Amino acid sequence: CPVPGPPPRGGAARPGRPGPGCVRGMEPAEEDAGGFPRLIQKKRDGERLQPAEIQRLVQGVCGGGLQQGQIGALLMAVRLRGMDAGETLALTQAMAASGRVLAWPQAWRPLLVDKHSTGGVGDKASLALAPALAACGCKVPMISGRGLGHTGGTLDKLESIPGFNVSQSPEQMRQILEQVGCCIVGQSEELVPADKVLYSLRDVTATVDSLPLITASILSKKAAENISALVLDVKFGSAALYPTLESARPLAQSLVSVGSQLGINTAAVLSEMDAPLGRRVGHSLEVLEALECLHGGGPADLRELVTALGGCLLQQCGAAESVEAGSASIAAALDNGSALCTFQAMLQAQGVAPGVAQALCTGTEEQRYQVLGRARTQEELLAPQDGTVQAILALPIARVLHGLGAGRTRQGQPLNPRVGAELLVAVGQRLPLTRSSPVASTRSNKASPLVGLSLPPPQPGAWGTVGSWGQCRVMDGAL
């Protein structure tokens, strides 16, 4: 696959062609000493904030007028009191206008698309979907986030690849899209700086699950991308922000409503998140599984989700007559190697050395591990008795891995990309009578031994669930 090198730092668009535009949204807020506390109190007491008041608060977030403690108080007030549809739209617009709004060539306009997931365990769909869409002719300027709570972040997964740079300027994004067709980047200081501040604080202030904050965070980035079509993967289940289908519907409706009012062709897919997506959980392990999908293989549930979301987007942007036809095009891109080729090109365009990108995309499993590294400790969990696997619960798995170093407990905390778990059984699988059948392997850099595993009494003919890991005792960061 011919692959381009990374664009030069600070590079400008080509002469004679329109470069990324800029809407400078906000100057630092000029507020009297009691102004911000009054607005926080207003929301704390359940009152409605006016659009101008919301704009002043976002200005305070960006300009430094709001102290970190005040931002935390505002987030909690919104989490507890909520926002109506008008407030949520105003918050989204103010956040989107806090930085640059990208401008693209008019010829790209119909094919500018993106996808966003509300977060799940083992959700590496973006890593396969973005290059598959680009291979089908779309332009995908994907602005992603880091892990929130127990869920993994797309940026964290990609940063487990040596050299991958998620920090790209608008000019660099333009060059990468011209050369490759897709990029996956973080919120820079130029792009939605308000969300960069709020996103990091939501994780450490227990406000991750706020519907208006989720809506504004997701859609402010998509509005700044200046895309034409967006599909949202709204998760529900025991390991999602919302436990049931009915509880997740309001978020899906909020996202579609606000997205449409922003001028984006928006659709939402509700998908279950009780079990992990795929069989590997953990940043570098999920990169490996995404590569399997890009080779036309990998777990069936991952491929199904990637093709379904991609089919929706291709239909939304007019590149396919129907969702089914779009899904078939995505599947073909995964099977014929064009999506893999595009992924390799994206890696190099975002700073990965050519030899590293080639080893990951065309090398053996062992060569990939040489690139990503292995954890020092690998342990297998054994089934305590024979039976049939009835369920695999994602949340306890995610919590254990979070404690081992795969997640954050404070803002800016570094992660261990090699921490992870690989499921070795599937729902419905019958385990033999030997009692020595491994159900999963865990990987970490902690040398402590496996110290305890307690399972509930099994039903007749079954041994419980892999999710019963949640009752493991934790000692020195090891299970």
Coordinates of C-alpha atoms in Angstrom, one line a residue:
C1 CA 0.0 0.0 0.0
P2 CA 1.4 3.4 -0.9
V3 CA 1.4 5.5 2.3
P4 CA 2.1 9.2 2.8
G5 CA 4.3 10.6 5.5
P6 CA 3.1 12.8 8.2
P7 CA 2.3 16.4 7.2
P8 CA 4.7 19.0 8.4
R9 CA 4.0 20.7 11.7
G10 CA 2.0 23.8 11.3
G11 CA 1.7 23.2 7.6
A12 CA -0.7 25.4 5.7
A13 CA -3.2 24.3 3.0
R14 CA -1.9 24.2 -0.6
P15 CA -1.7 27.6 -2.3
G16 CA -4.7 28.5 -4.3
R17 CA -7.0 26.1 -2.4
P18 CA -9.2 27.1 0.5
G19 CA -7.7 26.1 3.8
P20 CA -9.5 25.4 7.0
G21 CA -11.5 28.4 8.1
C22 CA -11.8 29.7 11.5
V23 CA -14.7 31.0 13.5
R24 CA -13.2 32.6 16.6
G25 CA -16.0 32.1 19.0
M26 CA -15.1 33.7 22.3
E27 CA -13.0 36.2 24.0
P28 CA -12.2 35.8 27.7
A29 CA -15.3 36.5 29.8
E30 CA -15.5 39.8 31.7
E31 CA -17.7 39.0 34.7
D32 CA -18.1 40.6 38.0
A33 CA -16.9 38.7 41.0
G34 CA -20.3 37.4 41.9
G35 CA -21.6 36.7 38.4
F36 CA -20.4 33.2 37.9
P37 CA -21.5 32.0 41.3
R38 CA -25.0 33.5 40.7
L39 CA -25.3 31.5 37.4
I40 CA -24.1 28.3 39.1
Q41 CA -26.6 28.9 41.9
K42 CA -29.4 29.5 39.4
K43 CA -28.8 26.1 37.8
R44 CA -28.3 24.5 41.2
D45 CA -31.7 25.6 42.2
G46 CA -33.3 24.2 39.1
E47 CA -33.8 27.4 37.1
R48 CA -33.5 27.7 33.4
L49 CA -30.3 29.3 32.0
Q50 CA -30.7 31.7 29.1
P51 CA -28.5 31.2 26.0
A52 CA -26.5 34.4 26.8
E53 CA -25.9 33.1 30.3
I54 CA -24.7 29.7 29.0
Q55 CA -22.4 31.5 26.6
R56 CA -20.9 33.5 29.4
L57 CA -20.3 30.3 31.4
V58 CA -18.5 28.6 28.4
Q59 CA -16.5 31.8 28.0
G60 CA -15.4 31.5 31.6
V61 CA -14.4 27.9 31.1
C62 CA -12.2 28.8 28.1
G63 CA -10.9 32.2 29.3
G64 CA -10.0 31.2 32.8
G65 CA -12.7 33.2 34.5
L66 CA -14.2 30.1 36.1
Q67 CA -12.0 28.3 38.6
Q68 CA -11.7 24.5 38.5
G69 CA -13.9 24.1 41.6
Q70 CA -16.6 26.3 40.1
I71 CA -16.5 24.3 36.9
G72 CA -17.0 21.1 39.0
A73 CA -19.9 22.7 40.8
L74 CA -21.5 23.7 37.5
L75 CA -21.1 20.2 36.1
M76 CA -22.7 18.7 39.2
A77 CA -25.6 21.3 39.1
V78 CA -26.3 20.3 35.5
R79 CA -26.0 16.6 36.3
L80 CA -28.5 16.9 39.2
R81 CA -30.9 19.5 37.7
G82 CA -30.6 18.8 34.0
M83 CA -31.2 21.1 31.1
D84 CA -34.1 21.4 28.7
A85 CA -33.8 21.0 24.9
G86 CA -33.2 24.7 24.4
E87 CA -30.5 24.9 27.1
T88 CA -28.8 21.8 25.6
L89 CA -28.8 23.3 22.1
A90 CA -27.4 26.6 23.4
L91 CA -24.7 24.7 25.4
T92 CA -23.7 22.7 22.3
Q93 CA -23.6 25.8 20.1
A94 CA -21.5 27.8 22.6
M95 CA -19.0 24.9 23.1
A96 CA -18.7 24.4 19.3
A97 CA -18.0 28.2 18.9
S98 CA -15.3 28.2 21.6
G99 CA -12.7 27.4 19.0
R100 CA -12.2 26.9 15.3
V101 CA -14.9 25.5 13.0
L102 CA -13.3 23.6 10.2
A103 CA -14.0 24.5 6.5
W104 CA -13.5 22.0 3.8
P105 CA -13.5 22.0 -0.1
Q106 CA -17.1 22.2 -1.4
A107 CA -16.5 19.0 -3.3
W108 CA -16.1 17.1 -0.1
R109 CA -19.2 18.4 1.5
P110 CA -21.7 15.5 0.8
L111 CA -19.2 12.9 1.8
L112 CA -18.0 14.4 5.2
V113 CA -19.2 11.9 7.8
D114 CA -18.4 10.7 11.3
K115 CA -19.5 8.2 13.9
H116 CA -19.6 8.4 17.7
S117 CA -20.2 5.9 20.4
T118 CA -21.4 6.8 23.9
G119 CA -18.9 4.3 25.3
G120 CA -18.6 0.7 26.0
V121 CA -16.3 -2.1 27.1
G122 CA -14.1 -3.5 24.3
D123 CA -15.6 -1.0 21.8
K124 CA -12.9 -0.6 19.1
A125 CA -15.3 -0.1 16.2
S126 CA -14.0 3.4 15.3
L127 CA -10.5 1.9 14.5
A128 CA -12.0 -0.3 11.8
L129 CA -14.9 1.9 10.7
A130 CA -13.1 5.2 9.9
P131 CA -10.7 3.6 7.3
A132 CA -13.4 1.4 5.9
L133 CA -15.5 4.6 5.3
A134 CA -12.6 6.3 3.7
A135 CA -12.0 3.3 1.5
C136 CA -15.6 3.7 0.3
G137 CA -14.9 7.3 -0.7
C138 CA -15.9 9.2 2.4
K139 CA -14.0 11.9 4.3
V140 CA -13.8 11.2 8.0
P141 CA -12.4 13.9 10.2
M142 CA -13.0 12.0 13.5
I143 CA -12.5 14.0 16.7
S144 CA -12.5 11.4 19.5
G145 CA -12.1 11.4 23.3
R146 CA -10.3 9.5 26.0
G147 CA -11.7 7.0 28.4
L148 CA -14.5 8.1 30.7
G149 CA -15.3 6.1 33.8
H150 CA -14.9 2.4 33.1
T151 CA -15.1 2.8 29.3
G152 CA -12.0 2.9 27.1
G153 CA -11.3 5.9 24.8
T154 CA -10.4 5.7 21.1
L155 CA -7.4 8.0 21.6
D156 CA -6.1 5.9 24.4
K157 CA -6.2 2.8 22.2
L158 CA -4.4 4.5 19.3
E159 CA -1.8 5.9 21.6
S160 CA -0.8 2.4 22.5
I161 CA 0.8 2.4 19.0
P162 CA 4.3 3.8 19.2
G163 CA 4.5 7.2 17.5
F164 CA 0.8 7.7 16.8
N165 CA 0.1 11.4 17.3
V166 CA -3.5 12.4 18.1
S167 CA -2.6 16.1 18.2
Q168 CA -3.1 17.5 14.7
S169 CA -3.8 21.1 13.6
P170 CA -6.8 21.8 11.3
E171 CA -4.3 22.3 8.5
Q172 CA -2.7 18.9 9.2
M173 CA -6.2 17.3 9.3
R174 CA -6.9 18.8 5.9
Q175 CA -3.7 17.3 4.5
I176 CA -4.4 13.9 6.0
L177 CA -7.9 13.8 4.6
E178 CA -6.6 14.8 1.2
Q179 CA -4.0 12.0 1.3
V180 CA -5.7 9.3 3.2
G181 CA -9.4 10.1 3.6
C182 CA -9.6 9.8 7.4
C183 CA -7.9 10.9 10.6
I184 CA -8.6 10.3 14.3
V185 CA -7.6 13.2 16.5
G186 CA -8.2 14.7 19.9
Q187 CA -9.7 18.0 20.8
S188 CA -6.8 20.4 20.4
E189 CA -6.7 23.9 22.0
E190 CA -8.0 25.1 18.6
L191 CA -10.9 22.7 18.3
V192 CA -13.6 22.8 20.9
P193 CA -11.4 23.9 23.8
A194 CA -14.4 24.2 26.1
D195 CA -15.1 20.5 25.7
K196 CA -11.5 19.6 26.3
V197 CA -11.8 21.2 29.8
L198 CA -15.2 19.8 30.6
Y199 CA -14.6 16.3 29.3
S200 CA -11.5 15.8 31.5
L201 CA -13.4 17.0 34.6
R202 CA -16.5 15.0 34.0
D203 CA -14.5 11.8 34.6
V204 CA -13.3 12.9 38.0
T205 CA -16.5 14.7 39.2
A206 CA -18.9 11.7 38.7
T207 CA -20.9 13.6 36.0
V208 CA -20.1 11.3 33.1
D209 CA -23.8 10.2 32.7
S210 CA -25.4 13.6 32.4
L211 CA -27.6 13.7 29.3
P212 CA -27.2 17.3 28.4
L213 CA -23.4 17.2 29.0
I214 CA -23.1 14.0 26.9
T215 CA -25.2 15.6 24.1
A216 CA -23.2 18.9 24.1
S217 CA -19.8 17.1 24.4
I218 CA -20.5 14.8 21.4
L219 CA -22.2 17.3 19.1
S220 CA -20.0 20.3 19.8
K221 CA -17.1 18.3 18.3
K222 CA -19.2 17.2 15.4
A223 CA -20.4 20.7 14.7
A224 CA -16.8 21.9 14.7
E225 CA -15.9 19.1 12.3
N226 CA -18.5 20.7 9.9
I227 CA -19.7 17.3 8.7
S228 CA -22.8 16.4 6.7
A229 CA -23.8 13.1 8.2
L230 CA -23.4 11.5 11.7
V231 CA -24.4 8.2 13.1
L232 CA -24.4 7.7 16.9
D233 CA -24.0 4.4 18.6
V234 CA -25.9 4.8 21.8
K235 CA -25.1 2.0 24.2
F236 CA -27.5 0.5 26.7
G237 CA -27.0 -2.3 29.2
S238 CA -25.2 -3.1 32.5
A239 CA -21.9 -1.8 31.2
A240 CA -23.3 1.3 29.5
L241 CA -24.2 4.7 30.9
Y242 CA -27.9 3.8 30.6
P243 CA -28.9 0.3 31.8
T244 CA -32.0 -0.3 29.7
L245 CA -33.2 0.3 26.2
E246 CA -35.9 2.6 27.5
S247 CA -33.5 4.7 29.6
A248 CA -31.2 5.1 26.6
R249 CA -33.9 6.4 24.3
P250 CA -33.9 10.0 25.7
L251 CA -30.2 10.3 24.9
A252 CA -30.6 9.0 21.4
Q253 CA -33.6 11.4 20.9
S254 CA -31.6 14.3 22.3
L255 CA -28.6 13.6 20.1
V256 CA -30.7 13.3 16.9
S257 CA -32.8 16.4 17.7
V258 CA -29.8 18.6 18.5
G259 CA -27.7 17.3 15.7
S260 CA -30.5 17.9 13.2
Q261 CA -30.9 21.5 14.5
L262 CA -27.2 22.0 13.9
G263 CA -27.7 21.1 10.2
I264 CA -26.2 17.6 10.4
N265 CA -28.0 14.6 9.0
T266 CA -28.1 12.6 12.2
A267 CA -29.2 9.1 13.0
A268 CA -28.8 7.0 16.2
V269 CA -28.4 3.2 16.6
L270 CA -29.2 1.7 20.0
S271 CA -26.8 -1.3 20.7
E272 CA -26.5 -3.5 23.7
M273 CA -23.6 -3.3 26.1
D274 CA -23.9 -6.1 28.6
A275 CA -21.1 -8.2 27.3
P276 CA -17.8 -6.8 25.9
L277 CA -17.7 -6.0 22.2
G278 CA -15.4 -8.7 20.7
R279 CA -13.2 -10.9 22.9
R280 CA -10.3 -8.5 23.8
V281 CA -10.5 -5.6 26.3
G282 CA -7.6 -3.2 26.9
H283 CA -6.0 -0.6 24.8
S284 CA -3.3 -2.6 22.9
L285 CA -5.3 -5.8 22.8
E286 CA -8.2 -3.9 21.2
V287 CA -5.8 -2.6 18.5
L288 CA -4.9 -6.2 17.7
E289 CA -8.6 -7.1 17.5
A290 CA -9.4 -4.1 15.3
L291 CA -6.6 -5.3 12.9
E292 CA -8.2 -8.7 12.7
C293 CA -11.5 -7.0 11.6
L294 CA -9.5 -4.9 9.0
H295 CA -8.2 -8.2 7.7
G296 CA -11.7 -9.4 7.1
G297 CA -11.9 -11.5 10.2
G298 CA -12.2 -11.0 13.9
P299 CA -15.2 -11.5 16.2
A300 CA -18.6 -11.6 14.4
D301 CA -20.2 -9.0 16.7
L302 CA -17.5 -6.4 16.0
R303 CA -17.8 -6.9 12.2
E304 CA -21.6 -6.7 12.4
L305 CA -21.5 -3.4 14.3
V306 CA -18.9 -1.9 12.0
T307 CA -20.8 -2.8 8.8
A308 CA -24.1 -1.7 10.3
L309 CA -22.9 1.7 11.4
G310 CA -21.0 2.2 8.1
G311 CA -24.0 1.1 6.1
C312 CA -26.1 3.8 7.8
L313 CA -23.5 6.5 7.1
L314 CA -23.1 5.5 3.4
Q315 CA -26.9 5.7 3.0
Q316 CA -27.2 9.0 4.9
C317 CA -24.5 10.7 2.7
G318 CA -25.9 9.3 -0.6
A319 CA -23.0 6.9 -1.3
A320 CA -25.4 3.9 -1.1
E321 CA -29.0 3.5 -2.0
S322 CA -29.9 1.7 1.2
V323 CA -28.4 0.7 4.5
E324 CA -28.1 -2.9 3.3
A325 CA -26.1 -1.8 0.2
G326 CA -23.9 0.4 2.4
S327 CA -23.2 -2.4 4.8
A328 CA -22.2 -4.6 1.9
S329 CA -19.8 -1.9 0.7
I330 CA -18.2 -1.7 4.1
A331 CA -17.9 -5.5 4.3
A332 CA -16.2 -5.5 0.9
A333 CA -13.7 -2.9 2.0
L334 CA -12.8 -5.0 5.1
D335 CA -12.5 -8.2 2.9
N336 CA -10.5 -6.8 0.0
G337 CA -7.8 -5.1 2.0
S338 CA -8.7 -1.5 1.0
A339 CA -9.7 -0.6 4.6
L340 CA -6.5 -2.1 6.0
C341 CA -4.4 -0.2 3.4
T342 CA -6.2 3.0 4.5
F343 CA -5.6 2.3 8.1
Q344 CA -1.9 1.8 7.5
A345 CA -1.8 5.1 5.6
M346 CA -3.5 6.9 8.5
L347 CA -1.0 5.5 10.9
Q348 CA 1.9 6.9 8.9
A349 CA 0.2 10.2 8.3
Q350 CA -0.2 10.6 12.0
G351 CA 3.4 9.9 12.9
V352 CA 3.9 6.1 13.1
A353 CA 7.1 5.0 11.5
P354 CA 6.7 3.1 8.2
G355 CA 8.2 -0.1 9.5
V356 CA 6.0 0.0 12.6
A357 CA 2.9 0.6 10.5
Q358 CA 3.8 -2.2 8.2
A359 CA 4.5 -4.7 11.0
L360 CA 1.1 -3.9 12.6
C361 CA -0.9 -4.1 9.4
T362 CA 0.9 -6.9 7.5
G363 CA 3.0 -8.7 10.1
T364 CA 2.3 -11.8 12.2
E365 CA 0.7 -11.8 15.6
E366 CA 4.1 -12.1 17.2
Q367 CA 5.4 -9.1 15.1
R368 CA 2.5 -7.1 16.3
Y369 CA 3.2 -7.9 19.9
Q370 CA 6.8 -6.8 19.3
V371 CA 5.4 -3.4 18.3
L372 CA 2.8 -3.1 21.1
G373 CA 4.6 -5.0 23.8
R374 CA 3.4 -7.6 26.2
A375 CA 2.5 -7.2 29.9
R376 CA 4.9 -8.8 32.3
T377 CA 2.3 -10.9 34.0
Q378 CA -0.3 -13.0 32.2
E379 CA -2.7 -15.2 34.2
E380 CA -5.5 -17.5 33.2
L381 CA -8.8 -17.7 35.1
L382 CA -10.2 -21.2 35.3
A383 CA -13.8 -22.3 35.5
P384 CA -14.5 -23.6 39.0
Q385 CA -16.7 -26.4 37.7
D386 CA -18.1 -27.9 34.5
G387 CA -21.2 -26.4 32.8
T388 CA -22.4 -23.9 30.2
V389 CA -21.4 -20.3 29.9
Q390 CA -24.7 -18.4 30.4
A391 CA -23.5 -14.8 30.2
I392 CA -20.3 -12.6 30.0
L393 CA -20.7 -9.4 31.9
A394 CA -18.6 -6.5 30.8
L395 CA -18.8 -4.1 33.7
P396 CA -16.9 -6.3 36.3
I397 CA -14.2 -7.0 33.7
A398 CA -13.8 -3.3 33.0
R399 CA -13.6 -2.4 36.7
V400 CA -10.9 -5.0 37.4
L401 CA -8.9 -3.7 34.4
H402 CA -9.4 -0.1 35.5
G403 CA -7.9 -1.0 38.9
L404 CA -4.9 -2.6 37.2
G405 CA -4.1 0.6 35.4
A406 CA -6.2 0.6 32.2
G407 CA -8.3 3.6 33.4
R408 CA -8.0 6.9 35.2
T409 CA -8.9 7.9 38.7
R410 CA -7.6 11.5 38.4
Q411 CA -7.3 14.0 35.6
G412 CA -4.2 13.5 33.4
Q413 CA -3.3 10.2 35.0
P414 CA -1.2 8.0 32.6
L415 CA -2.5 4.7 31.5
N416 CA -0.9 1.3 31.1
P417 CA -1.8 0.3 27.5
R418 CA -0.7 -3.3 28.0
V419 CA -3.3 -4.1 30.7
G420 CA -6.1 -6.1 29.3
A421 CA -8.1 -9.3 29.3
E422 CA -8.9 -11.8 26.6
L423 CA -12.1 -13.9 26.7
L424 CA -11.4 -17.5 25.9
V425 CA -15.1 -18.7 26.0
A426 CA -18.4 -17.6 24.4
V427 CA -21.9 -17.6 25.7
G428 CA -23.5 -21.0 25.2
Q429 CA -20.1 -22.8 25.2
R430 CA -20.0 -26.0 27.1
L431 CA -17.0 -26.4 29.4
P432 CA -15.6 -29.9 29.9
L433 CA -15.5 -31.8 33.2
T434 CA -11.8 -31.3 33.8
R435 CA -12.2 -28.1 35.9
S436 CA -9.1 -26.8 34.2
S437 CA -10.6 -25.0 31.3
P438 CA -9.5 -21.4 31.1
V439 CA -12.3 -18.8 30.6
A440 CA -10.1 -15.7 30.3
S441 CA -6.5 -14.5 30.5
T442 CA -5.5 -11.2 32.2
R443 CA -2.5 -9.1 31.5
S444 CA -0.9 -6.5 33.7
N445 CA 2.5 -5.3 34.8
K446 CA 1.8 -6.2 38.4
A447 CA 3.6 -9.3 39.7
S448 CA 1.2 -10.1 42.5
P449 CA -0.4 -13.5 42.3
L450 CA -4.0 -14.4 41.7
V451 CA -5.4 -14.3 45.2
G452 CA -9.0 -15.1 45.1
L453 CA -12.0 -15.8 42.9
S454 CA -15.5 -16.1 44.4
L455 CA -18.4 -17.2 42.2
P456 CA -22.1 -17.4 43.1
P457 CA -23.8 -20.8 43.4
P458 CA -24.2 -22.0 39.8
Q459 CA -27.6 -22.9 38.3
P460 CA -28.0 -26.6 37.4
G461 CA -25.7 -27.3 34.4
A462 CA -24.1 -23.9 34.5
W463 CA -21.2 -22.3 36.3
G464 CA -22.4 -18.7 36.5
T465 CA -20.9 -15.8 34.5
V466 CA -17.5 -14.5 33.6
G467 CA -18.8 -11.2 35.0
S468 CA -18.5 -12.8 38.5
W469 CA -14.9 -11.5 38.3
G470 CA -16.5 -8.5 40.1
Q471 CA -16.2 -10.5 43.3
C472 CA -12.5 -11.0 42.9
R473 CA -10.4 -9.5 45.8
V474 CA -7.9 -6.9 44.7
M475 CA -4.4 -6.8 46.3
D476 CA -1.6 -4.6 45.1
G477 CA -3.3 -4.0 41.8
A478 CA -3.6 -7.6 40.9
L479 CA -6.6 -9.8 40.8

